[in-house]
Short mmCIF file of C-alpha atoms and ligand atoms in Angstrom, two decimals:
data_model
loop_
_atom_site.label_atom_id
_atom_site.label_comp_id
_atom_site.label_asym_id
_atom_site.label_seq_id
_atom_site.Cartn_x
_atom_site.Cartn_y
_atom_site.Cartn_z
CA MET A 27 141.85 118.89 65.82
CA ARG A 28 140.51 121.91 66.46
CA ILE A 29 141.71 124.85 68.29
CA SER A 30 139.28 127.68 70.00
CA VAL A 31 140.57 131.19 70.21
CA VAL A 32 138.63 133.49 72.58
CA GLY A 33 139.12 137.36 71.65
CA CYS A 34 140.10 138.27 68.36
CA GLY A 35 141.59 141.33 69.24
CA PHE A 36 145.48 142.00 67.96
CA VAL A 37 146.98 138.65 69.48
CA GLY A 38 144.24 136.86 69.32
CA LEU A 39 143.41 137.01 65.44
CA THR A 40 146.98 137.12 64.76
CA THR A 41 147.73 133.64 66.67
CA GLY A 42 144.10 132.26 64.95
CA VAL A 43 145.05 133.38 61.77
CA ALA A 44 149.03 131.87 62.04
CA LEU A 45 147.73 128.53 63.81
CA ALA A 46 145.38 128.14 60.61
CA HIS A 47 148.51 128.72 58.25
CA LEU A 48 150.67 125.92 60.71
CA GLY A 49 147.57 123.75 59.60
CA TYR A 50 145.10 123.43 62.38
CA ARG A 51 141.01 124.04 62.21
CA VAL A 52 141.03 127.21 64.47
CA HIS A 53 137.59 128.74 65.14
CA LEU A 54 137.36 132.08 66.61
CA VAL A 55 135.45 133.54 69.02
CA ASP A 56 134.39 137.49 70.00
CA ILE A 57 131.41 139.04 71.38
CA ASN A 58 131.83 141.92 69.70
CA LYS A 59 129.66 141.65 66.58
CA ASN A 60 131.02 144.63 64.43
CA ARG A 61 134.48 143.05 64.80
CA LEU A 62 133.32 139.36 63.71
CA SER A 63 131.68 140.79 60.81
CA SER A 64 134.44 142.27 59.54
CA ILE A 65 136.95 139.26 60.44
CA THR A 66 133.93 137.33 58.44
CA GLU A 67 134.84 139.40 55.40
CA GLY A 68 138.39 138.59 55.49
CA GLU A 69 139.19 142.29 56.78
CA SER A 70 141.05 142.56 60.09
CA PRO A 71 140.19 145.34 61.98
CA PHE A 72 143.51 146.58 62.57
CA TYR A 73 146.09 147.16 59.93
CA GLU A 74 148.61 144.44 59.97
CA PRO A 75 150.98 143.34 57.35
CA LEU A 76 149.94 140.01 56.00
CA LEU A 77 147.16 139.20 57.92
CA ASP A 78 144.58 140.06 55.82
CA LYS A 79 145.89 137.85 53.01
CA MET A 80 146.52 134.92 55.13
CA LEU A 81 143.13 135.23 56.94
CA MET A 82 141.25 135.10 53.41
CA THR A 83 143.37 132.20 52.88
CA GLY A 84 141.91 130.40 55.94
CA LEU A 85 138.45 131.26 55.00
CA LYS A 86 138.30 130.26 51.95
CA ASN A 87 139.73 126.74 52.62
CA LYS A 88 137.66 126.73 55.76
CA THR A 89 140.59 126.35 57.87
CA ILE A 90 139.36 129.44 59.83
CA THR A 91 135.63 129.93 61.21
CA MET A 92 134.18 132.35 63.46
CA GLY A 93 131.58 133.11 65.67
CA SER A 94 130.66 134.51 69.43
CA ASP A 95 128.86 131.42 71.29
CA ILE A 96 131.85 130.41 73.88
CA GLU A 97 130.24 127.11 75.32
CA LYS A 98 129.91 125.61 72.02
CA ALA A 99 133.60 126.20 70.93
CA VAL A 100 134.52 125.16 73.92
CA LYS A 101 132.43 121.82 73.41
CA THR A 102 133.82 121.10 69.69
CA SER A 103 137.41 122.16 70.65
CA LYS A 104 140.63 120.44 72.41
CA PHE A 105 142.40 123.56 72.75
CA ILE A 106 141.09 126.71 74.14
CA ILE A 107 143.13 129.74 73.57
CA ILE A 108 142.04 132.77 75.95
CA ALA A 109 143.08 135.97 74.03
CA VAL A 110 141.34 138.80 75.73
CA GLN A 111 142.41 141.84 76.87
CA THR A 112 143.94 142.89 79.88
CA PRO A 113 144.23 146.56 80.10
CA VAL A 114 145.48 148.62 83.12
CA ASP A 115 143.21 150.08 85.40
CA LYS A 116 143.24 153.37 87.06
CA GLY A 117 145.90 152.45 89.83
CA GLY A 118 147.94 150.90 87.04
CA SER A 119 147.26 147.36 87.97
CA SER A 120 146.02 144.73 85.34
CA ASN A 121 142.30 144.53 85.03
CA LEU A 122 141.36 140.96 84.87
CA SER A 123 137.86 141.37 84.69
CA PHE A 124 137.83 140.39 80.99
CA LEU A 125 139.56 137.27 81.36
CA LEU A 126 137.42 136.37 84.67
CA LYS A 127 134.40 136.80 83.09
CA CYS A 128 135.55 134.72 79.96
CA SER A 129 136.90 132.04 82.53
CA ARG A 130 133.73 131.66 83.76
CA SER A 131 131.76 131.10 80.51
CA ILE A 132 134.67 128.63 79.38
CA ALA A 133 133.88 126.85 82.51
CA ARG A 134 130.35 126.32 82.22
CA SER A 135 130.93 123.78 79.09
CA LEU A 136 134.38 122.30 79.97
CA SER A 137 134.66 118.64 80.21
CA ALA A 138 137.69 116.54 80.61
CA GLY A 139 140.69 116.02 78.17
CA LYS A 140 140.58 119.79 77.26
CA ILE A 141 143.44 121.83 77.38
CA ILE A 142 142.93 125.85 78.39
CA ILE A 143 145.94 127.98 77.26
CA ILE A 144 146.27 131.45 78.60
CA LYS A 145 147.75 134.36 75.85
CA SER A 146 146.81 137.22 77.67
CA THR A 147 149.52 139.16 79.73
CA VAL A 148 148.71 138.36 83.39
CA PRO A 149 150.72 139.37 86.50
CA PRO A 150 152.35 136.50 87.98
CA GLY A 151 149.93 134.47 90.03
CA THR A 152 146.74 134.85 88.04
CA THR A 153 146.55 131.65 86.37
CA LEU A 154 146.89 129.83 89.58
CA ASN A 155 144.91 131.99 91.72
CA LYS A 156 142.49 133.87 89.97
CA VAL A 157 141.66 131.76 86.63
CA VAL A 158 141.70 128.23 87.69
CA PRO A 159 139.58 128.86 90.77
CA ILE A 160 136.74 129.64 88.68
CA LEU A 161 137.61 127.22 86.04
CA GLU A 162 137.36 124.51 88.59
CA SER A 163 134.60 125.95 90.85
CA ASP A 164 132.02 126.32 87.85
CA SER A 165 132.86 122.97 85.79
CA GLY A 166 133.18 120.52 89.11
CA LEU A 167 136.65 119.43 87.56
CA LYS A 168 140.22 119.59 88.66
CA ALA A 169 143.18 121.45 86.83
CA GLY A 170 146.04 119.24 85.75
CA LYS A 171 143.84 116.00 86.28
CA ASP A 172 140.63 116.58 84.45
CA PHE A 173 141.55 119.37 82.21
CA GLY A 174 145.51 121.09 81.11
CA ILE A 175 146.12 124.85 81.96
CA VAL A 176 148.78 126.11 80.31
CA MET A 177 150.53 129.85 80.10
CA ASN A 178 151.97 130.51 76.57
CA PRO A 179 152.94 134.05 76.72
CA GLU A 180 153.18 135.87 73.33
CA PHE A 181 156.00 138.04 72.43
CA LEU A 182 154.58 140.05 69.23
CA GLN A 183 155.49 143.39 67.75
CA GLU A 184 153.02 145.29 65.99
CA GLY A 185 153.82 145.83 62.21
CA ARG A 186 155.71 142.36 62.30
CA ALA A 187 153.02 140.19 64.33
CA ILE A 188 152.60 137.30 61.81
CA LYS A 189 156.57 136.84 61.26
CA ASP A 190 157.29 136.85 65.04
CA THR A 191 154.45 134.18 65.48
CA LEU A 192 155.69 131.87 62.94
CA GLU A 193 159.44 132.94 63.61
CA PRO A 194 159.96 133.83 67.47
CA SER A 195 162.60 134.32 69.23
CA ARG A 196 161.37 131.83 71.85
CA ILE A 197 158.34 129.52 72.46
CA ILE A 198 157.25 129.63 76.46
CA VAL A 199 155.18 127.19 77.94
CA GLY A 200 154.27 126.97 81.66
CA SER A 201 152.28 124.72 82.54
CA LEU A 202 150.50 123.00 86.18
CA LYS A 203 151.24 119.47 84.59
CA LYS A 204 154.44 118.68 82.22
CA LYS A 205 152.55 116.58 80.28
CA HIS A 206 149.78 119.40 79.11
CA GLY A 207 152.66 121.73 78.53
CA GLU A 208 154.56 119.31 75.88
CA GLN A 209 151.19 118.61 74.18
CA VAL A 210 150.71 122.51 73.80
CA MET A 211 154.71 122.53 72.97
CA SER A 212 154.22 120.17 70.21
CA LEU A 213 151.23 122.45 68.81
CA PHE A 214 154.45 124.24 67.42
CA HIS A 215 156.20 121.39 66.33
CA SER A 216 157.22 122.87 62.75
CA ILE A 217 158.44 126.06 64.13
CA ASP A 218 162.26 126.30 64.46
CA ALA A 219 162.83 128.26 67.85
CA PRO A 220 164.31 128.07 71.41
CA LYS A 221 161.70 126.59 73.39
CA LEU A 222 161.16 126.18 76.89
CA ILE A 223 158.96 124.78 79.32
CA THR A 224 158.71 126.59 82.73
CA ASP A 225 155.94 126.54 85.63
CA ILE A 226 152.72 128.95 85.09
CA PRO A 227 153.91 132.03 87.38
CA THR A 228 157.35 131.91 85.65
CA ALA A 229 155.89 132.03 82.39
CA GLU A 230 153.82 134.87 83.37
CA MET A 231 156.74 136.95 84.82
CA ILE A 232 158.89 136.12 81.38
CA LYS A 233 156.40 138.05 79.58
CA LEU A 234 156.30 141.22 81.70
CA VAL A 235 159.77 141.15 82.33
CA SER A 236 160.69 141.17 79.30
CA ASN A 237 158.19 144.28 78.32
CA CYS A 238 160.06 145.91 81.18
CA PHE A 239 163.44 145.21 80.12
CA LEU A 240 162.82 146.28 76.77
CA ALA A 241 161.13 149.56 78.06
CA THR A 242 164.20 150.15 80.39
CA LYS A 243 166.56 149.69 77.54
CA ILE A 244 165.02 152.63 75.64
CA SER A 245 164.33 155.17 78.89
CA PHE A 246 168.38 154.36 78.96
CA ALA A 247 168.88 155.56 75.45
CA ASN A 248 166.71 158.63 75.92
CA GLU A 249 168.21 159.30 79.41
CA ILE A 250 171.73 159.04 77.88
CA ALA A 251 170.50 161.01 74.38
CA ASN A 252 169.74 163.89 76.54
CA LEU A 253 173.22 164.02 77.88
CA CYS A 254 174.79 163.73 74.54
CA GLU A 255 172.64 166.50 73.36
CA LYS A 256 173.99 168.93 76.04
CA VAL A 257 177.82 168.19 74.97
CA GLY A 258 177.88 168.04 71.60
CA VAL A 259 177.89 164.16 71.16
CA ASP A 260 175.49 162.34 68.85
CA VAL A 261 173.71 159.27 70.82
CA VAL A 262 173.02 157.37 67.46
CA GLU A 263 176.99 156.88 67.20
CA VAL A 264 177.56 156.08 71.04
CA MET A 265 174.86 153.10 70.70
CA ASP A 266 176.19 151.94 67.74
CA GLY A 267 179.49 152.01 69.69
CA VAL A 268 177.70 150.60 72.59
CA GLY A 269 175.74 147.88 71.09
CA LEU A 270 178.59 146.16 69.38
CA ASP A 271 179.06 144.55 72.67
CA ASP A 272 176.80 141.82 72.43
CA ARG A 273 176.28 141.23 76.19
CA ILE A 274 174.54 144.67 75.56
CA GLY A 275 173.30 144.59 71.48
CA ARG A 276 172.03 147.30 69.23
CA ARG A 277 168.39 146.53 69.21
CA PHE A 278 165.84 148.87 71.34
CA LEU A 279 168.95 151.78 72.03
CA ASN A 280 167.32 153.92 69.49
CA ALA A 281 166.88 157.41 71.43
CA GLY A 282 163.71 159.11 70.55
CA LEU A 283 160.41 160.68 72.35
CA GLY A 284 159.88 157.80 74.57
CA PHE A 285 157.77 154.25 74.05
CA GLY A 286 154.19 153.72 73.34
CA GLY A 287 151.87 151.22 72.21
CA SER A 288 149.76 148.67 73.94
CA CYS A 289 152.25 146.93 75.76
CA LEU A 290 155.26 148.58 77.27
CA PRO A 291 153.59 151.36 79.13
CA LYS A 292 151.07 148.65 80.13
CA ASP A 293 152.93 145.92 81.08
CA LEU A 294 155.69 148.25 83.13
CA SER A 295 152.76 149.71 85.25
CA ALA A 296 151.29 146.18 85.73
CA LEU A 297 154.70 145.15 87.08
CA ILE A 298 155.37 148.02 89.39
CA ALA A 299 151.72 147.81 90.73
CA PHE A 300 152.28 143.90 91.34
CA SER A 301 155.49 144.41 93.24
CA ARG A 302 153.49 147.42 95.14
CA ASN A 303 150.90 145.01 96.40
CA HIS A 304 154.30 142.62 97.13
CA ASP A 305 155.42 145.07 99.39
CA LEU A 306 157.98 146.29 96.81
CA ASN A 307 159.19 149.66 95.53
CA LEU A 308 160.97 148.75 92.22
CA ARG A 309 162.93 151.83 92.04
CA LEU A 310 164.43 151.24 88.14
CA LEU A 311 161.19 150.41 86.37
CA LYS A 312 160.01 153.97 88.08
CA ALA A 313 162.75 155.16 86.83
CA THR A 314 162.12 153.96 83.47
CA GLU A 315 158.53 154.90 83.65
CA SER A 316 159.33 158.47 84.32
CA VAL A 317 161.98 159.04 82.06
CA ASN A 318 159.22 158.16 79.13
CA SER A 319 156.52 160.50 80.56
CA ALA A 320 159.10 163.52 80.26
CA GLN A 321 160.96 162.74 77.23
CA PRO A 322 158.10 163.84 74.68
CA LEU A 323 158.35 167.02 76.36
CA ARG A 324 161.56 167.32 74.94
CA ALA A 325 160.38 168.05 71.87
CA VAL A 326 158.44 171.18 73.21
CA ASP A 327 160.97 172.29 74.83
CA LEU A 328 163.63 172.42 72.13
CA LEU A 329 160.95 174.22 69.79
CA GLU A 330 160.30 176.89 72.25
CA GLU A 331 164.22 177.13 73.18
CA THR A 332 164.13 178.18 69.43
CA LEU A 333 160.85 179.42 68.50
CA GLY A 334 160.52 181.49 71.85
CA SER A 335 156.72 181.22 72.85
CA LEU A 336 154.52 178.83 71.35
CA LYS A 337 151.58 180.87 71.80
CA GLY A 338 149.76 181.78 68.45
CA LYS A 339 152.66 179.55 66.71
CA LYS A 340 151.42 176.65 64.29
CA ILE A 341 153.40 173.35 64.85
CA ALA A 342 153.09 170.10 62.61
CA ILE A 343 153.76 166.81 63.72
CA LEU A 344 154.51 164.33 61.52
CA GLY A 345 153.47 160.89 62.88
CA LEU A 346 150.71 160.17 65.10
CA ALA A 347 150.65 156.64 65.71
CA PHE A 348 152.62 155.39 68.76
CA LYS A 349 155.26 153.70 66.15
CA SER A 350 155.76 153.64 62.54
CA GLY A 351 153.72 151.27 60.32
CA VAL A 352 150.76 150.92 62.46
CA ASP A 353 147.31 152.71 62.83
CA ASP A 354 147.44 152.16 66.31
CA VAL A 355 147.49 155.50 68.61
CA ARG A 356 147.70 153.49 72.21
CA ASP A 357 149.42 155.41 74.68
CA THR A 358 151.54 157.44 71.53
CA ARG A 359 153.69 159.97 72.58
CA ALA A 360 152.25 162.06 69.99
CA LEU A 361 149.60 163.03 72.24
CA PRO A 362 151.12 164.41 75.36
CA ILE A 363 153.39 166.29 72.58
CA ALA A 364 150.03 167.71 70.92
CA THR A 365 148.36 168.42 74.44
CA GLU A 366 151.38 170.34 75.81
CA LEU A 367 151.53 172.24 72.30
CA VAL A 368 148.10 173.37 72.90
CA SER A 369 148.25 173.97 76.32
CA ARG A 370 151.34 176.86 75.54
CA GLY A 371 149.03 178.16 73.16
CA ALA A 372 150.04 176.44 69.76
CA THR A 373 147.94 175.64 67.12
CA VAL A 374 148.61 172.08 66.19
CA MET A 375 148.88 170.28 62.40
CA GLY A 376 149.00 166.68 62.01
CA TYR A 377 149.67 163.78 59.82
CA ASP A 378 150.00 160.26 59.58
CA PRO A 379 149.96 157.79 56.87
CA LEU A 380 147.64 155.47 58.84
CA ALA A 381 146.57 156.80 62.05
CA ASN A 382 144.88 160.17 61.27
CA GLU A 383 141.43 158.50 61.76
CA ASN A 384 142.15 157.00 65.04
CA PHE A 385 143.95 159.98 66.23
CA GLN A 386 141.44 162.09 65.76
CA LYS A 387 138.79 159.89 67.71
CA LEU A 388 141.77 160.80 70.96
CA LEU A 389 142.04 164.31 70.26
CA PRO A 390 139.33 165.70 67.97
CA SER A 391 140.57 169.60 68.88
CA ILE A 392 143.56 169.18 66.55
CA SER A 393 143.62 169.60 62.82
CA LEU A 394 144.59 166.47 60.63
CA LYS A 395 145.99 166.67 57.18
CA PRO A 396 146.35 164.29 54.07
CA SER A 397 149.61 164.78 53.53
CA ILE A 398 152.98 165.83 54.53
CA LYS A 399 153.28 168.89 52.23
CA ASP A 400 149.21 169.84 54.00
CA ALA A 401 150.73 169.66 57.48
CA LEU A 402 153.74 171.56 56.93
CA PHE A 403 151.93 174.48 54.92
CA GLY A 404 152.30 178.00 57.04
CA ALA A 405 154.40 176.17 59.89
CA ASP A 406 156.53 177.65 62.19
CA GLY A 407 157.89 174.37 63.25
CA CYS A 408 157.58 170.97 63.08
CA ILE A 409 157.95 167.47 65.14
CA ILE A 410 158.89 164.42 63.50
CA GLN A 411 157.19 161.75 65.70
CA THR A 412 157.93 158.41 63.96
CA GLU A 413 160.30 156.72 61.80
CA GLU A 414 158.25 156.75 58.71
CA LYS A 415 159.79 155.70 55.68
CA GLU A 416 158.36 159.03 54.25
CA PHE A 417 159.79 160.82 56.81
CA ALA A 418 163.37 159.85 56.11
CA LYS A 419 163.36 160.91 52.64
CA LEU A 420 162.01 164.30 53.24
CA ARG A 421 164.20 166.84 50.69
CA GLN A 422 164.74 171.04 51.20
CA GLN A 423 161.64 170.99 48.61
CA ASP A 424 159.25 169.49 50.97
CA PHE A 425 159.94 171.61 53.67
CA SER A 426 158.87 175.23 51.32
CA GLY A 427 155.57 175.62 52.60
CA MET A 428 156.31 176.00 56.18
CA ARG A 429 156.32 179.57 57.37
CA ASN A 430 159.66 179.42 59.40
CA ARG A 431 161.85 176.07 58.21
CA PHE A 432 162.45 174.59 61.83
CA VAL A 433 162.30 171.26 62.21
CA ILE A 434 162.56 168.65 65.23
CA ASP A 435 163.84 165.22 64.37
CA GLY A 436 162.39 163.29 67.14
CA ARG A 437 163.06 160.01 66.40
CA ARG A 438 166.77 160.41 64.15
CA VAL A 439 165.26 159.97 61.10
CA ILE A 440 166.71 162.37 58.60
CA GLN A 441 169.92 160.55 57.88
CA SER A 442 172.02 164.03 56.60
CA PRO A 443 170.74 166.49 58.62
CA LYS A 444 173.79 168.69 57.42
CA LYS A 445 172.47 168.68 53.95
CA LEU A 446 169.54 170.36 55.24
CA THR A 447 171.01 172.78 57.51
CA ASP A 448 172.90 174.06 54.14
CA PHE A 449 169.78 174.54 52.72
CA GLY A 450 168.71 177.06 55.55
CA ILE A 451 166.36 174.17 57.32
CA ASN A 452 167.10 174.60 61.26
CA ILE A 453 166.94 170.72 62.30
CA LYS A 454 167.39 170.18 66.19
CA ALA A 455 167.49 166.45 66.83
CA ILE A 456 167.21 164.45 69.93
CA GLY A 457 170.75 163.15 71.33
CA LEU A 458 172.40 165.44 68.50
CA GLY A 459 173.56 168.86 70.05
CA ASP A 460 175.55 171.24 68.35
CA THR A 461 177.25 172.39 71.34
CA LYS A 462 181.35 171.28 71.38
CA SER A 463 181.57 171.71 75.25
CA VAL A 464 183.67 168.06 75.25
CA ARG A 465 185.81 168.45 72.20
CA GLY A 466 188.49 170.97 73.60
CA LYS A 467 189.81 173.56 70.91
CA GLY A 468 190.57 171.65 68.14
CA GLY A 469 188.21 168.82 68.65
CA SER A 470 186.53 168.43 65.17
CA SER A 471 184.20 164.94 64.45
CA ALA A 472 185.82 162.18 62.80
CA LYS A 473 183.40 162.08 59.96
C1 LIG B 521 156.46 145.35 72.31
C2 LIG B 521 157.26 144.59 72.37
O1 LIG B 521 158.60 144.84 71.00
C3 LIG B 521 156.93 143.11 72.03
O2 LIG B 521 157.66 141.93 72.20
C4 LIG B 521 155.48 143.19 72.87
O3 LIG B 521 155.15 141.42 72.78
C5 LIG B 521 154.43 143.86 72.76
O4 LIG B 521 155.28 144.95 72.87
P1 LIG B 521 155.58 146.86 69.89
O5 LIG B 521 154.14 147.50 70.84
O6 LIG B 521 154.51 146.41 69.10
O7 LIG B 521 155.92 145.45 70.52
O8 LIG B 521 156.00 147.85 69.81
P2 LIG B 521 158.15 147.87 69.83
O9 LIG B 521 158.06 148.02 68.22
O10 LIG B 521 158.45 147.38 70.69
O11 LIG B 521 157.91 149.58 70.08
C6 LIG B 521 157.21 150.35 71.52
C7 LIG B 521 157.66 151.93 71.53
O12 LIG B 521 158.98 151.56 71.88
C8 LIG B 521 157.44 152.46 69.96
O13 LIG B 521 156.52 153.53 70.57
C9 LIG B 521 158.71 152.32 69.58
O14 LIG B 521 158.48 153.72 68.80
C10 LIG B 521 159.62 153.02 70.86
N1 LIG B 521 161.24 152.76 70.57
C11 LIG B 521 161.52 151.68 70.36
C12 LIG B 521 162.00 153.33 70.89
O15 LIG B 521 161.67 154.48 71.42
N2 LIG B 521 163.26 152.93 70.58
C13 LIG B 521 163.65 151.73 69.94
O16 LIG B 521 164.70 151.40 70.08
C14 LIG B 521 162.70 150.96 70.21
#
């Protein structure tokens, strides 16, 4: 049984490679020739642990093939997975142009008995109101009767995408006809995870709502962090305590400089725009978005509170990707931080173990360095922007090249700030203020 995956971006390629690992014959389709040739060499176009190795295995044992001809792929496969990008447009809505164009190409060679699986993230109603009419009119076939149409959202985190595909938190399949949903679900029979079959709009909604909830959890933690800082309470300890309630849970309550990446900001904006089109103002999600826009600038304000005007100051940013362990800079919080620093007159040096090259394309004006030491050399201050392990291991001697040893820990990676403070390094951290305003006269820490 052959499965074609149309769109070899992060989701499509990971899904295809994982399905080949499960024993299926997978055909990858992309119109981008550079991307295809890199995949043919067994090299993923982006960094993702395990992916290259598993791709190479699939190529060697011929369970993975690839090409750019969608129509041929459709003719020779039972299942066709659509995993093309759905970026946001200027107004914040989902841009469906890639998805609809791809649906048109698929429709041209669609024949009875096929099952189309949408994996791209889309607003509720998109599959039934926009994709299905194209598939039906261009093929002359009837959805649900002649061909199957199914929505199967992904919940992959970058940096652990293969693990998340093979050991998912859940598998959601939204289907027009139950039998097609069951056929798609049976592709994952060897995976032990909670499985839920719904209708298509529900599956579309589950995907967006999951990401919006995660985003809201993070913004909530960030807002509490700002309060904790003011009154001298440590937000990490607070969330450790709060998260022990299993109705709440500790994950995604790490305060920091806000969320970035290819999904949370995009899906939040898409759900807000979608509700606006349905005359509903989602106030909570708008607040989540606005906390997230302000949060990265907190690091810049903390710098200024100590250093005074940033004009002429040299500031190092450690961590340029949207999170640790990836080379992806989409919606990275390093961008508003660097832009704000530059606008306040600072010179910015940056370092990331994986993302220097990608960040340079995003902001050519800042100076990128090959190591932490180089980035810190001569700096008046530094902002830790991701949770890289090498930042957590920084010792007093690592800061010795700085002109002024002042560090903003934007992701709470430094385990013992007190130790570094004892060596004359000035540390400020998100959610860790030094005011003791709520401790009364003798109130000391329990530590
Ligand atoms: C996210 C979702 O987790 C995943 O389920 C979905 O399919 C795609 O979007 P990803 O974009 O890979 O995955 O990143 P994630 O690990 O969720 O982190 C997103 C952002 O939130 C990062 O910038 C990260 O630094 C930030 N974050 C995450 C926090 O600030 N605090 C947290 O507690 C968790």
